[in-house]
PDB file of C-alpha atoms in Angstrom:
ATOM      1  CA  MET Q  25     -12.318  15.838 -13.639  1.00  0.00           C
ATOM      2  CA  PRO Q  26     -11.586  12.876 -15.122  1.00  0.00           C
ATOM      3  CA  ASN Q  27     -10.084  10.066 -14.272  1.00  0.00           C
ATOM      4  CA  THR Q  28      -6.973  10.439 -15.915  1.00  0.00           C
ATOM      5  CA  ILE Q  29      -5.414  12.371 -14.003  1.00  0.00           C
ATOM      6  CA  ALA Q  30      -3.664  12.286 -10.728  1.00  0.00           C
ATOM      7  CA  PRO Q  31      -5.137  13.818  -7.800  1.00  0.00           C
ATOM      8  CA  ASP Q  32      -3.286  17.089  -6.457  1.00  0.00           C
ATOM      9  CA  ILE Q  33      -3.225  18.410  -3.026  1.00  0.00           C
ATOM     10  CA  THR Q  34      -6.666  20.249  -2.867  1.00  0.00           C
ATOM     11  CA  ALA Q  35      -8.107  16.537  -3.753  1.00  0.00           C
ATOM     12  CA  ILE Q  36      -6.005  15.116  -1.254  1.00  0.00           C
ATOM     13  CA  GLU Q  37      -7.006  17.808   1.471  1.00  0.00           C
ATOM     14  CA  ALA Q  38     -10.282  17.309   0.434  1.00  0.00           C
ATOM     15  CA  ALA Q  39      -9.856  12.502   1.074  1.00  0.00           C
ATOM     16  CA  ALA Q  40      -8.651  13.482   4.436  1.00  0.00           C
ATOM     17  CA  ARG Q  41     -12.344  15.361   4.761  1.00  0.00           C
ATOM     18  CA  ARG Q  42     -14.468  12.256   3.445  1.00  0.00           C
ATOM     19  CA  LEU Q  43     -12.067  10.059   5.435  1.00  0.00           C
ATOM     20  CA  GLU Q  44     -12.846  11.842   8.934  1.00  0.00           C
ATOM     21  CA  GLY Q  45     -14.214  10.615  11.266  1.00  0.00           C
ATOM     22  CA  HIS Q  46     -14.306   6.635   9.046  1.00  0.00           C
ATOM     23  CA  ALA Q  47     -10.274   6.005   8.854  1.00  0.00           C
ATOM     24  CA  ARG Q  48      -7.573   6.219  11.860  1.00  0.00           C
ATOM     25  CA  ARG Q  49      -4.895   7.903  12.401  1.00  0.00           C
ATOM     26  CA  THR Q  50      -2.228   5.653  12.787  1.00  0.00           C
ATOM     27  CA  PRO Q  51       1.012   5.758  14.885  1.00  0.00           C
ATOM     28  CA  LEU Q  52       4.570   7.159  14.507  1.00  0.00           C
ATOM     29  CA  LEU Q  53       5.949   4.081  16.068  1.00  0.00           C
ATOM     30  CA  THR Q  54       9.948   4.761  17.665  1.00  0.00           C
ATOM     31  CA  SER Q  55      12.855   1.391  18.592  1.00  0.00           C
ATOM     32  CA  PRO Q  56      15.510   1.623  19.665  1.00  0.00           C
ATOM     33  CA  PHE Q  57      16.515  -1.614  19.043  1.00  0.00           C
ATOM     34  CA  LEU Q  58      16.060  -0.906  15.196  1.00  0.00           C
ATOM     35  CA  ASP Q  59      17.686   2.539  15.125  1.00  0.00           C
ATOM     36  CA  ASP Q  60      20.515   0.424  16.120  1.00  0.00           C
ATOM     37  CA  ILE Q  61      20.570  -2.146  13.586  1.00  0.00           C
ATOM     38  CA  ALA Q  62      19.831   1.129  10.710  1.00  0.00           C
ATOM     39  CA  GLY Q  63      22.108   3.332  12.276  1.00  0.00           C
ATOM     40  CA  ARG Q  64      20.353   6.085  12.255  1.00  0.00           C
ATOM     41  CA  ARG Q  65      16.527   6.873  13.567  1.00  0.00           C
ATOM     42  CA  VAL Q  66      13.694   4.730  12.634  1.00  0.00           C
ATOM     43  CA  PHE Q  67      10.159   5.700  12.460  1.00  0.00           C
ATOM     44  CA  ILE Q  68       7.397   3.509  11.142  1.00  0.00           C
ATOM     45  CA  LYS Q  69       4.121   4.865  10.318  1.00  0.00           C
ATOM     46  CA  ALA Q  70       2.081   1.801  11.571  1.00  0.00           C
ATOM     47  CA  GLU Q  71      -0.401   1.524   8.679  1.00  0.00           C
ATOM     48  CA  CYS Q  72      -1.106  -2.008   9.647  1.00  0.00           C
ATOM     49  CA  LEU Q  73      -3.233  -0.582  12.336  1.00  0.00           C
ATOM     50  CA  GLN Q  74      -5.671   0.771  10.266  1.00  0.00           C
ATOM     51  CA  HIS Q  75      -8.932  -0.990   8.925  1.00  0.00           C
ATOM     52  CA  THR Q  76      -9.519  -4.037   7.874  1.00  0.00           C
ATOM     53  CA  GLY Q  77      -5.294  -4.006   7.813  1.00  0.00           C
ATOM     54  CA  SER Q  78      -3.985  -1.736   5.693  1.00  0.00           C
ATOM     55  CA  PHE Q  79      -3.695   0.794   3.943  1.00  0.00           C
ATOM     56  CA  LYS Q  80      -5.482   0.320   1.437  1.00  0.00           C
ATOM     57  CA  PHE Q  81      -9.032   1.629   3.109  1.00  0.00           C
ATOM     58  CA  ARG Q  82      -8.404   4.929   2.797  1.00  0.00           C
ATOM     59  CA  GLY Q  83      -8.724   4.797  -0.941  1.00  0.00           C
ATOM     60  CA  ALA Q  84     -11.286   2.405  -0.958  1.00  0.00           C
ATOM     61  CA  TRP Q  85     -13.488   4.986   1.040  1.00  0.00           C
ATOM     62  CA  SER Q  86     -11.901   7.873  -1.164  1.00  0.00           C
ATOM     63  CA  ALA Q  87     -13.363   6.203  -4.067  1.00  0.00           C
ATOM     64  CA  ILE Q  88     -16.596   4.812  -2.947  1.00  0.00           C
ATOM     65  CA  SER Q  89     -17.089   8.615  -1.034  1.00  0.00           C
ATOM     66  CA  GLY Q  90     -16.786  10.734  -4.363  1.00  0.00           C
ATOM     67  CA  LEU Q  91     -18.726   8.517  -6.799  1.00  0.00           C
ATOM     68  CA  ASP Q  92     -22.152  10.062  -7.527  1.00  0.00           C
ATOM     69  CA  ASN Q  93     -24.879   8.955  -5.434  1.00  0.00           C
ATOM     70  CA  ASN Q  94     -27.299   7.076  -8.304  1.00  0.00           C
ATOM     71  CA  VAL Q  95     -23.571   5.498  -9.377  1.00  0.00           C
ATOM     72  CA  ARG Q  96     -22.483   4.471  -5.443  1.00  0.00           C
ATOM     73  CA  ALA Q  97     -25.624   3.021  -4.892  1.00  0.00           C
ATOM     74  CA  LYS Q  98     -25.504  -0.422  -8.010  1.00  0.00           C
ATOM     75  CA  GLY Q  99     -22.374  -1.292  -6.584  1.00  0.00           C
ATOM     76  CA  VAL Q 100     -18.678  -1.438  -6.949  1.00  0.00           C
ATOM     77  CA  ILE Q 101     -16.272  -3.766  -8.481  1.00  0.00           C
ATOM     78  CA  ALA Q 102     -12.583  -4.262  -7.742  1.00  0.00           C
ATOM     79  CA  CYS Q 103      -9.732  -6.987  -8.449  1.00  0.00           C
ATOM     80  CA  SER Q 104      -7.131  -7.646  -5.752  1.00  0.00           C
ATOM     81  CA  SER Q 105      -5.335 -10.309  -4.041  1.00  0.00           C
ATOM     82  CA  GLY Q 106      -6.409  -9.555  -0.530  1.00  0.00           C
ATOM     83  CA  ASN Q 107      -5.616  -5.510   0.683  1.00  0.00           C
ATOM     84  CA  HIS Q 108      -7.453  -3.361  -1.822  1.00  0.00           C
ATOM     85  CA  ALA Q 109     -10.154  -6.249  -1.226  1.00  0.00           C
ATOM     86  CA  GLN Q 110     -11.194  -5.767   2.139  1.00  0.00           C
ATOM     87  CA  GLY Q 111     -11.267  -2.440   1.724  1.00  0.00           C
ATOM     88  CA  VAL Q 112     -13.513  -2.073  -0.630  1.00  0.00           C
ATOM     89  CA  ALA Q 113     -15.357  -4.533   0.961  1.00  0.00           C
ATOM     90  CA  LEU Q 114     -15.273  -2.466   4.163  1.00  0.00           C
ATOM     91  CA  ALA Q 115     -16.042   0.463   2.820  1.00  0.00           C
ATOM     92  CA  ALA Q 116     -18.600  -0.192   0.726  1.00  0.00           C
ATOM     93  CA  ARG Q 117     -20.525  -2.030   3.166  1.00  0.00           C
ATOM     94  CA  GLN Q 118     -20.338   1.485   5.133  1.00  0.00           C
ATOM     95  CA  HIS Q 119     -22.392   3.196   2.458  1.00  0.00           C
ATOM     96  CA  GLY Q 120     -24.436   0.034   1.912  1.00  0.00           C
ATOM     97  CA  ILE Q 121     -24.256  -0.966  -1.030  1.00  0.00           C
ATOM     98  CA  PRO Q 122     -23.373  -4.262  -2.939  1.00  0.00           C
ATOM     99  CA  ALA Q 123     -19.517  -5.237  -4.055  1.00  0.00           C
ATOM    100  CA  VAL Q 124     -17.529  -8.164  -5.891  1.00  0.00           C
ATOM    101  CA  ILE Q 125     -14.265  -9.012  -5.283  1.00  0.00           C
ATOM    102  CA  VAL Q 126     -11.757 -10.655  -8.100  1.00  0.00           C
ATOM    103  CA  MET Q 127      -9.364 -12.464  -5.930  1.00  0.00           C
ATOM    104  CA  PRO Q 128      -6.659 -14.755  -7.581  1.00  0.00           C
ATOM    105  CA  SER Q 129      -7.174 -18.252  -6.661  1.00  0.00           C
ATOM    106  CA  ASP Q 130      -4.435 -18.524  -4.761  1.00  0.00           C
ATOM    107  CA  ALA Q 131      -4.892 -14.776  -2.440  1.00  0.00           C
ATOM    108  CA  PRO Q 132      -3.850 -15.935   1.544  1.00  0.00           C
ATOM    109  CA  LYS Q 133      -6.496 -17.734   3.037  1.00  0.00           C
ATOM    110  CA  MET Q 134      -7.239 -14.700   5.324  1.00  0.00           C
ATOM    111  CA  LYS Q 135      -7.710 -12.344   2.919  1.00  0.00           C
ATOM    112  CA  VAL Q 136     -10.005 -14.186   0.609  1.00  0.00           C
ATOM    113  CA  ALA Q 137     -12.173 -14.926   4.390  1.00  0.00           C
ATOM    114  CA  ASN Q 138     -12.157 -11.366   4.904  1.00  0.00           C
ATOM    115  CA  THR Q 139     -13.291 -10.316   2.195  1.00  0.00           C
ATOM    116  CA  ARG Q 140     -16.487 -12.148   2.234  1.00  0.00           C
ATOM    117  CA  ALA Q 141     -16.453 -12.194   5.945  1.00  0.00           C
ATOM    118  CA  LEU Q 142     -16.758  -7.899   4.829  1.00  0.00           C
ATOM    119  CA  GLY Q 143     -19.966  -8.868   3.036  1.00  0.00           C
ATOM    120  CA  ALA Q 144     -18.342  -8.731  -0.383  1.00  0.00           C
ATOM    121  CA  GLU Q 145     -18.300 -11.505  -2.766  1.00  0.00           C
ATOM    122  CA  VAL Q 146     -15.403 -13.385  -3.949  1.00  0.00           C
ATOM    123  CA  VAL Q 147     -15.286 -14.524  -7.509  1.00  0.00           C
ATOM    124  CA  LEU Q 148     -12.088 -16.531  -7.935  1.00  0.00           C
ATOM    125  CA  TYR Q 149      -9.621 -16.611 -10.772  1.00  0.00           C
ATOM    126  CA  ASP Q 150      -6.804 -18.485 -11.764  1.00  0.00           C
ATOM    127  CA  ARG Q 151      -3.181 -15.411 -12.402  1.00  0.00           C
ATOM    128  CA  LEU Q 152      -1.700 -18.268 -14.869  1.00  0.00           C
ATOM    129  CA  THR Q 153      -4.376 -18.914 -17.139  1.00  0.00           C
ATOM    130  CA  ASN Q 154      -7.455 -16.555 -16.738  1.00  0.00           C
ATOM    131  CA  ASP Q 155      -7.800 -12.783 -18.039  1.00  0.00           C
ATOM    132  CA  ARG Q 156      -8.607 -11.230 -14.671  1.00  0.00           C
ATOM    133  CA  ASP Q 157      -9.258  -7.750 -16.347  1.00  0.00           C
ATOM    134  CA  ALA Q 158     -11.542  -9.273 -18.094  1.00  0.00           C
ATOM    135  CA  LEU Q 159     -13.462 -11.113 -16.169  1.00  0.00           C
ATOM    136  CA  THR Q 160     -13.704  -7.980 -14.274  1.00  0.00           C
ATOM    137  CA  GLU Q 161     -14.765  -5.601 -16.693  1.00  0.00           C
ATOM    138  CA  THR Q 162     -16.815  -8.813 -17.636  1.00  0.00           C
ATOM    139  CA  LEU Q 163     -19.676  -8.585 -14.543  1.00  0.00           C
ATOM    140  CA  ALA Q 164     -19.109  -4.779 -13.705  1.00  0.00           C
ATOM    141  CA  ALA Q 165     -21.101  -4.734 -17.420  1.00  0.00           C
ATOM    142  CA  GLU Q 166     -23.701  -7.333 -16.968  1.00  0.00           C
ATOM    143  CA  ARG Q 167     -23.793  -5.802 -13.059  1.00  0.00           C
ATOM    144  CA  GLY Q 168     -23.298  -2.297 -13.677  1.00  0.00           C
ATOM    145  CA  LEU Q 169     -21.082  -1.629 -11.455  1.00  0.00           C
ATOM    146  CA  THR Q 170     -18.096   0.945 -10.990  1.00  0.00           C
ATOM    147  CA  LEU Q 171     -14.900  -0.501 -10.895  1.00  0.00           C
ATOM    148  CA  ILE Q 172     -12.686   0.811  -8.428  1.00  0.00           C
ATOM    149  CA  LYS Q 173      -8.991   0.738  -9.450  1.00  0.00           C
ATOM    150  CA  PRO Q 174      -6.473  -0.644  -7.111  1.00  0.00           C
ATOM    151  CA  PHE Q 175      -4.295   2.159  -8.059  1.00  0.00           C
ATOM    152  CA  ASP Q 176      -4.101   4.235 -10.969  1.00  0.00           C
ATOM    153  CA  ASP Q 177      -7.169   5.765 -10.414  1.00  0.00           C
ATOM    154  CA  ARG Q 178      -7.259   9.785  -9.286  1.00  0.00           C
ATOM    155  CA  ARG Q 179      -9.909   9.394  -5.671  1.00  0.00           C
ATOM    156  CA  VAL Q 180      -8.441   5.978  -4.112  1.00  0.00           C
ATOM    157  CA  ILE Q 181      -4.778   7.766  -5.003  1.00  0.00           C
ATOM    158  CA  ALA Q 182      -6.109  10.503  -2.906  1.00  0.00           C
ATOM    159  CA  GLY Q 183      -7.433   8.812  -0.228  1.00  0.00           C
ATOM    160  CA  GLN Q 184      -3.994   6.815   0.291  1.00  0.00           C
ATOM    161  CA  GLY Q 185      -2.145  10.676  -0.170  1.00  0.00           C
ATOM    162  CA  THR Q 186      -4.301  11.150   3.373  1.00  0.00           C
ATOM    163  CA  THR Q 187      -1.417   8.666   4.753  1.00  0.00           C
ATOM    164  CA  GLY Q 188       1.665  11.191   4.315  1.00  0.00           C
ATOM    165  CA  LEU Q 189      -0.533  14.287   5.407  1.00  0.00           C
ATOM    166  CA  GLU Q 190      -0.359  12.637   8.392  1.00  0.00           C
ATOM    167  CA  ILE Q 191       3.276  11.775   8.213  1.00  0.00           C
ATOM    168  CA  ALA Q 192       3.976  15.584   7.275  1.00  0.00           C
ATOM    169  CA  GLU Q 193       1.758  16.647  10.370  1.00  0.00           C
ATOM    170  CA  GLN Q 194       3.791  12.827  12.540  1.00  0.00           C
ATOM    171  CA  ALA Q 195       7.610  14.645  11.545  1.00  0.00           C
ATOM    172  CA  ALA Q 196       6.995  17.663  12.675  1.00  0.00           C
ATOM    173  CA  GLU Q 197       5.961  17.703  16.285  1.00  0.00           C
ATOM    174  CA  ASP Q 198       8.590  14.347  16.243  1.00  0.00           C
ATOM    175  CA  GLY Q 199      11.383  16.877  14.963  1.00  0.00           C
ATOM    176  CA  ILE Q 200      12.531  15.363  12.004  1.00  0.00           C
ATOM    177  CA  THR Q 201      13.772  17.935   9.479  1.00  0.00           C
ATOM    178  CA  ASP Q 202      15.477  15.751   6.407  1.00  0.00           C
ATOM    179  CA  ALA Q 203      14.196  12.051   5.782  1.00  0.00           C
ATOM    180  CA  ASP Q 204      13.638   9.799   3.335  1.00  0.00           C
ATOM    181  CA  VAL Q 205      10.303   8.235   3.306  1.00  0.00           C
ATOM    182  CA  LEU Q 206      10.052   4.379   2.044  1.00  0.00           C
ATOM    183  CA  VAL Q 207       6.452   2.986   1.041  1.00  0.00           C
ATOM    184  CA  CYS Q 208       6.180  -0.579   0.220  1.00  0.00           C
ATOM    185  CA  CYS Q 209       5.355  -0.010  -3.728  1.00  0.00           C
ATOM    186  CA  GLY Q 210       3.593  -2.723  -5.780  1.00  0.00           C
ATOM    187  CA  GLY Q 211       1.620  -0.048  -8.495  1.00  0.00           C
ATOM    188  CA  GLY Q 212       2.459   3.160  -7.368  1.00  0.00           C
ATOM    189  CA  GLY Q 213      -1.092   4.547  -5.116  1.00  0.00           C
ATOM    190  CA  LEU Q 214       0.161   4.949  -1.238  1.00  0.00           C
ATOM    191  CA  THR Q 215       4.197   5.608  -3.082  1.00  0.00           C
ATOM    192  CA  SER Q 216       2.660   8.866  -5.863  1.00  0.00           C
ATOM    193  CA  GLY Q 217      -0.463  10.075  -3.097  1.00  0.00           C
ATOM    194  CA  ILE Q 218       2.655  10.053  -0.074  1.00  0.00           C
ATOM    195  CA  ALA Q 219       4.623  11.978  -2.780  1.00  0.00           C
ATOM    196  CA  LEU Q 220       2.261  14.175  -3.421  1.00  0.00           C
ATOM    197  CA  ALA Q 221       1.315  15.202  -0.232  1.00  0.00           C
ATOM    198  CA  LEU Q 222       5.084  15.281   0.762  1.00  0.00           C
ATOM    199  CA  GLU Q 223       6.021  18.064  -1.691  1.00  0.00           C
ATOM    200  CA  SER Q 224       2.767  20.483  -0.238  1.00  0.00           C
ATOM    201  CA  ARG Q 225       3.554  20.180   3.073  1.00  0.00           C
ATOM    202  CA  SER Q 226       6.807  19.073   3.262  1.00  0.00           C
ATOM    203  CA  THR Q 227       9.209  19.225   0.605  1.00  0.00           C
ATOM    204  CA  HIS Q 228      12.361  17.800   3.557  1.00  0.00           C
ATOM    205  CA  LEU Q 229      10.522  14.188   2.988  1.00  0.00           C
ATOM    206  CA  ARG Q 230      10.884  12.292   0.580  1.00  0.00           C
ATOM    207  CA  ALA Q 231       9.602   9.302  -0.532  1.00  0.00           C
ATOM    208  CA  ARG Q 232      10.892   6.365  -2.088  1.00  0.00           C
ATOM    209  CA  PRO Q 233       9.180   2.742  -3.453  1.00  0.00           C
ATOM    210  CA  VAL Q 234      10.989  -0.128  -2.324  1.00  0.00           C
ATOM    211  CA  GLU Q 235       9.929  -3.276  -4.123  1.00  0.00           C
ATOM    212  CA  PRO Q 236      11.051  -7.624  -4.218  1.00  0.00           C
ATOM    213  CA  VAL Q 237      13.695  -8.644  -6.052  1.00  0.00           C
ATOM    214  CA  GLY Q 238      11.574 -10.521  -9.046  1.00  0.00           C
ATOM    215  CA  PHE Q 239       9.099  -7.803  -9.414  1.00  0.00           C
ATOM    216  CA  ASP Q 240      11.097  -4.046  -9.322  1.00  0.00           C
ATOM    217  CA  ASP Q 241       9.203  -2.392 -12.238  1.00  0.00           C
ATOM    218  CA  VAL Q 242       9.278   0.746 -10.517  1.00  0.00           C
ATOM    219  CA  THR Q 243      12.758   1.160  -9.319  1.00  0.00           C
ATOM    220  CA  ARG Q 244      13.875   0.167 -13.096  1.00  0.00           C
ATOM    221  CA  SER Q 245      11.482   2.633 -14.677  1.00  0.00           C
ATOM    222  CA  LEU Q 246      12.125   4.947 -12.419  1.00  0.00           C
ATOM    223  CA  ALA Q 247      15.929   4.184 -12.917  1.00  0.00           C
ATOM    224  CA  THR Q 248      15.017   3.603 -17.680  1.00  0.00           C
ATOM    225  CA  GLY Q 249      12.641   6.738 -17.745  1.00  0.00           C
ATOM    226  CA  THR Q 250      10.649   4.322 -19.425  1.00  0.00           C
ATOM    227  CA  ARG Q 251       7.576   1.827 -17.668  1.00  0.00           C
ATOM    228  CA  GLN Q 252       9.318  -1.793 -17.995  1.00  0.00           C
ATOM    229  CA  ARG Q 253       7.240  -4.774 -17.253  1.00  0.00           C
ATOM    230  CA  ASN Q 254       7.702  -8.090 -14.745  1.00  0.00           C
ATOM    231  CA  ALA Q 255       7.937 -11.457 -15.876  1.00  0.00           C
ATOM    232  CA  THR Q 256       5.663 -12.763 -14.399  1.00  0.00           C
ATOM    233  CA  ASN Q 257       3.005 -12.145 -11.337  1.00  0.00           C
ATOM    234  CA  ALA Q 258       3.719 -14.865  -8.995  1.00  0.00           C
ATOM    235  CA  GLY Q 259       6.619 -15.526  -6.973  1.00  0.00           C
ATOM    236  CA  SER Q 260       7.837 -14.142  -3.965  1.00  0.00           C
ATOM    237  CA  VAL Q 261       6.108 -14.204  -0.213  1.00  0.00           C
ATOM    238  CA  CYS Q 262       4.736 -10.965  -0.852  1.00  0.00           C
ATOM    239  CA  ASP Q 263       1.695 -11.062  -2.696  1.00  0.00           C
ATOM    240  CA  ALA Q 264       0.196  -7.781  -1.239  1.00  0.00           C
ATOM    241  CA  ILE Q 265       2.573  -5.243  -3.872  1.00  0.00           C
ATOM    242  CA  LEU Q 266       2.815  -7.753  -6.617  1.00  0.00           C
ATOM    243  CA  THR Q 267       2.160  -5.961 -10.197  1.00  0.00           C
ATOM    244  CA  PRO Q 268       3.278  -6.199 -13.656  1.00  0.00           C
ATOM    245  CA  THR Q 269       3.714  -2.736 -13.904  1.00  0.00           C
ATOM    246  CA  PRO Q 270       3.376   1.267 -12.783  1.00  0.00           C
ATOM    247  CA  GLY Q 271       0.288   2.156 -12.730  1.00  0.00           C
ATOM    248  CA  LEU Q 272       0.079   5.256 -16.227  1.00  0.00           C
ATOM    249  CA  MET Q 273      -1.524   7.404 -13.863  1.00  0.00           C
ATOM    250  CA  THR Q 274       1.330   7.136 -10.778  1.00  0.00           C
ATOM    251  CA  LEU Q 275       4.203   6.397 -12.832  1.00  0.00           C
ATOM    252  CA  PRO Q 276       4.662  10.581 -13.860  1.00  0.00           C
ATOM    253  CA  VAL Q 277       4.278  11.408 -10.634  1.00  0.00           C
ATOM    254  CA  MET Q 278       7.222   9.630  -9.078  1.00  0.00           C
ATOM    255  CA  ALA Q 279       9.071   9.624 -11.778  1.00  0.00           C
ATOM    256  CA  ARG Q 280       8.837  13.944 -10.548  1.00  0.00           C
ATOM    257  CA  LEU Q 281       8.918  13.582  -7.033  1.00  0.00           C
ATOM    258  CA  CYS Q 282      10.186  10.368  -5.562  1.00  0.00           C
ATOM    259  CA  GLY Q 283      13.567   9.319  -5.718  1.00  0.00           C
ATOM    260  CA  PRO Q 284      15.150   5.660  -6.339  1.00  0.00           C
ATOM    261  CA  GLY Q 285      13.381   3.032  -5.733  1.00  0.00           C
ATOM    262  CA  ILE Q 286      15.632  -0.007  -3.604  1.00  0.00           C
ATOM    263  CA  ILE Q 287      15.135  -3.648  -3.722  1.00  0.00           C
ATOM    264  CA  VAL Q 288      14.694  -6.000  -0.754  1.00  0.00           C
ATOM    265  CA  THR Q 289      14.751 -10.082  -0.813  1.00  0.00           C
ATOM    266  CA  ASP Q 290      12.085 -12.463   0.501  1.00  0.00           C
ATOM    267  CA  GLU Q 291      14.199 -12.918   3.417  1.00  0.00           C
ATOM    268  CA  GLU Q 292      14.814  -9.684   4.230  1.00  0.00           C
ATOM    269  CA  ALA Q 293      11.209  -8.767   4.322  1.00  0.00           C
ATOM    270  CA  MET Q 294      10.454 -11.612   6.620  1.00  0.00           C
ATOM    271  CA  ARG Q 295      12.743 -11.173   8.826  1.00  0.00           C
ATOM    272  CA  ALA Q 296      11.934  -7.208   8.887  1.00  0.00           C
ATOM    273  CA  VAL Q 297       8.214  -8.470   9.877  1.00  0.00           C
ATOM    274  CA  ALA Q 298      10.005 -10.492  12.699  1.00  0.00           C
ATOM    275  CA  LEU Q 299      11.640  -7.670  13.928  1.00  0.00           C
ATOM    276  CA  ALA Q 300       8.518  -5.658  13.862  1.00  0.00           C
ATOM    277  CA  TRP Q 301       6.779  -7.965  16.048  1.00  0.00           C
ATOM    278  CA  SER Q 302      10.032  -8.325  18.237  1.00  0.00           C
ATOM    279  CA  ARG Q 303      10.772  -4.441  18.761  1.00  0.00           C
ATOM    280  CA  LEU Q 304       7.397  -2.703  18.246  1.00  0.00           C
ATOM    281  CA  LYS Q 305       5.254  -5.571  19.269  1.00  0.00           C
ATOM    282  CA  ILE Q 306       3.224  -5.030  15.278  1.00  0.00           C
ATOM    283  CA  VAL Q 307       2.278  -7.972  12.764  1.00  0.00           C
ATOM    284  CA  LEU Q 308       3.483  -6.974   9.192  1.00  0.00           C
ATOM    285  CA  GLU Q 309       3.098  -8.683   5.725  1.00  0.00           C
ATOM    286  CA  PRO Q 310       6.080  -9.385   4.070  1.00  0.00           C
ATOM    287  CA  GLY Q 311       4.385  -6.932   1.349  1.00  0.00           C
ATOM    288  CA  GLY Q 312       4.039  -4.872   4.103  1.00  0.00           C
ATOM    289  CA  ALA Q 313       7.363  -5.105   4.790  1.00  0.00           C
ATOM    290  CA  VAL Q 314       9.618  -4.130   2.977  1.00  0.00           C
ATOM    291  CA  ALA Q 315      10.035  -0.186   3.257  1.00  0.00           C
ATOM    292  CA  LEU Q 316      11.182  -1.593   6.786  1.00  0.00           C
ATOM    293  CA  ALA Q 317      13.622  -4.491   5.392  1.00  0.00           C
ATOM    294  CA  ALA Q 318      14.932  -1.684   3.137  1.00  0.00           C
ATOM    295  CA  ALA Q 319      15.942   1.102   6.106  1.00  0.00           C
ATOM    296  CA  LEU Q 320      17.114  -1.939   8.701  1.00  0.00           C
ATOM    297  CA  PHE Q 321      19.337  -3.662   5.581  1.00  0.00           C
ATOM    298  CA  HIS Q 322      19.867  -1.048   2.941  1.00  0.00           C
ATOM    299  CA  ALA Q 323      21.901   1.771   4.859  1.00  0.00           C
ATOM    300  CA  GLU Q 324      23.953   2.157   2.095  1.00  0.00           C
ATOM    301  CA  GLN Q 325      20.921   3.321  -0.357  1.00  0.00           C
ATOM    302  CA  ILE Q 326      19.600   6.036   2.616  1.00  0.00           C
ATOM    303  CA  LYS Q 327      22.230   9.039   3.164  1.00  0.00           C
ATOM    304  CA  THR Q 328      19.260  10.976   5.322  1.00  0.00           C
ATOM    305  CA  PRO Q 329      19.910  11.507   8.616  1.00  0.00           C
ATOM    306  CA  ASP Q 330      16.291   9.712   9.653  1.00  0.00           C
ATOM    307  CA  ILE Q 331      14.108   7.011   7.762  1.00  0.00           C
ATOM    308  CA  ILE Q 332      10.938   6.927   7.843  1.00  0.00           C
ATOM    309  CA  CYS Q 333       8.924   3.867   7.027  1.00  0.00           C
ATOM    310  CA  VAL Q 334       5.427   2.628   5.736  1.00  0.00           C
ATOM    311  CA  ALA Q 335       4.586   0.022   7.232  1.00  0.00           C
ATOM    312  CA  SER Q 336       1.146  -1.063   4.842  1.00  0.00           C
ATOM    313  CA  GLY Q 337      -0.360  -3.785   5.607  1.00  0.00           C
ATOM    314  CA  GLY Q 338      -0.409  -6.275   8.420  1.00  0.00           C
ATOM    315  CA  ASN Q 339      -2.844  -9.337   6.544  1.00  0.00           C
ATOM    316  CA  VAL Q 340      -0.601 -11.984   7.076  1.00  0.00           C
ATOM    317  CA  ASP Q 341      -1.073 -16.371   7.022  1.00  0.00           C
ATOM    318  CA  PRO Q 342      -0.548 -17.390  10.597  1.00  0.00           C
ATOM    319  CA  ASP Q 343       2.075 -20.855   8.582  1.00  0.00           C
ATOM    320  CA  VAL Q 344       4.165 -17.093   7.076  1.00  0.00           C
ATOM    321  CA  PHE Q 345       3.592 -15.142   9.748  1.00  0.00           C
ATOM    322  CA  THR Q 346       5.010 -18.909  11.368  1.00  0.00           C
ATOM    323  CA  ARG Q 347       7.565 -19.125   8.959  1.00  0.00           C
ATOM    324  CA  ALA Q 348       9.017 -15.409   9.691  1.00  0.00           C
ATOM    325  CA  LEU Q 349       9.615 -15.677  13.551  1.00  0.00           C
ATOM    326  CA  ALA Q 350      11.745 -18.183  12.591  1.00  0.00           C
ATOM    327  CA  THR Q 351      14.163 -16.490  11.548  1.00  0.00           C
ATOM    328  CA  LEU Q 352      14.757 -14.342  14.663  1.00  0.00           C
ATOM    329  CA  ASN Q 353      16.770 -17.509  15.823  1.00  0.00           C
ATOM    330  CA  ASP Q 354      18.910 -16.168  12.420  1.00  0.00           C
ATOM    331  CA  LEU Q 355      19.554 -12.667  13.923  1.00  0.00           C
TER     332      LEU Q 355
END
């Protein structure tokens, strides 16, 4: 099947089989303190505990393991500010193939260092002056590398969709019968993958994208019915989910299956980071905490008796984490 069509449940199930024994089945966490703030039960899918600290490992492994052997052996290339970078770097190392990662020069230092430590070659670029896509295409052509896109790739979406399979199983185990599933959203790979899985396995659960203020392209696209772009590519502490526009493959899925988007401020994301550490004892990065921020601080936009939040990543620089924890004094 051409890599221009969103995956179906069969593809997500196939990705789950390829991921078996490689990805972690992350827990669904709860805290009565967070329930009190939200005014209902809140369940947190802790993908920050996934390999490399985010859900991105699922899509990376799914995509790389799904390549033909001869193609895979030549190596892969990816563009990322950090989480997709680390997922691809680890999956490539475990397959014994080279990986080149094109990263913005202002990416969190921890993410750059971790990507290099996982064996990938890191090529830095300036978000404001360099053409990332042109640089990536040139490197791929020169070296015969296969591009692993961060979200507009059906094997990647299928891999992210395995998060939704787990959510459906865990919701049934916990007696969750009606809930919005809030998802930290950049280009929509995780959101659309989860939505597709829930469509098949748990129709009483509905995915909803959550984005930071100023980078709400998916929310605006769903509201207007047309693909929207953000005015800038930088300027939020939620670096992990800053994308210019929804994916061509992911937006139709989200338009068909997702509820309205929710927008949170950087300050709310930082407070959610602090509360996740204080009440759940997990470390989140701001971009990985926006779903929890929506549950805690925008309850008026949610009508279901329960909420499931995907805590999508925990790769945060120490200085940002320290600033986030300082917000506990204001809570």
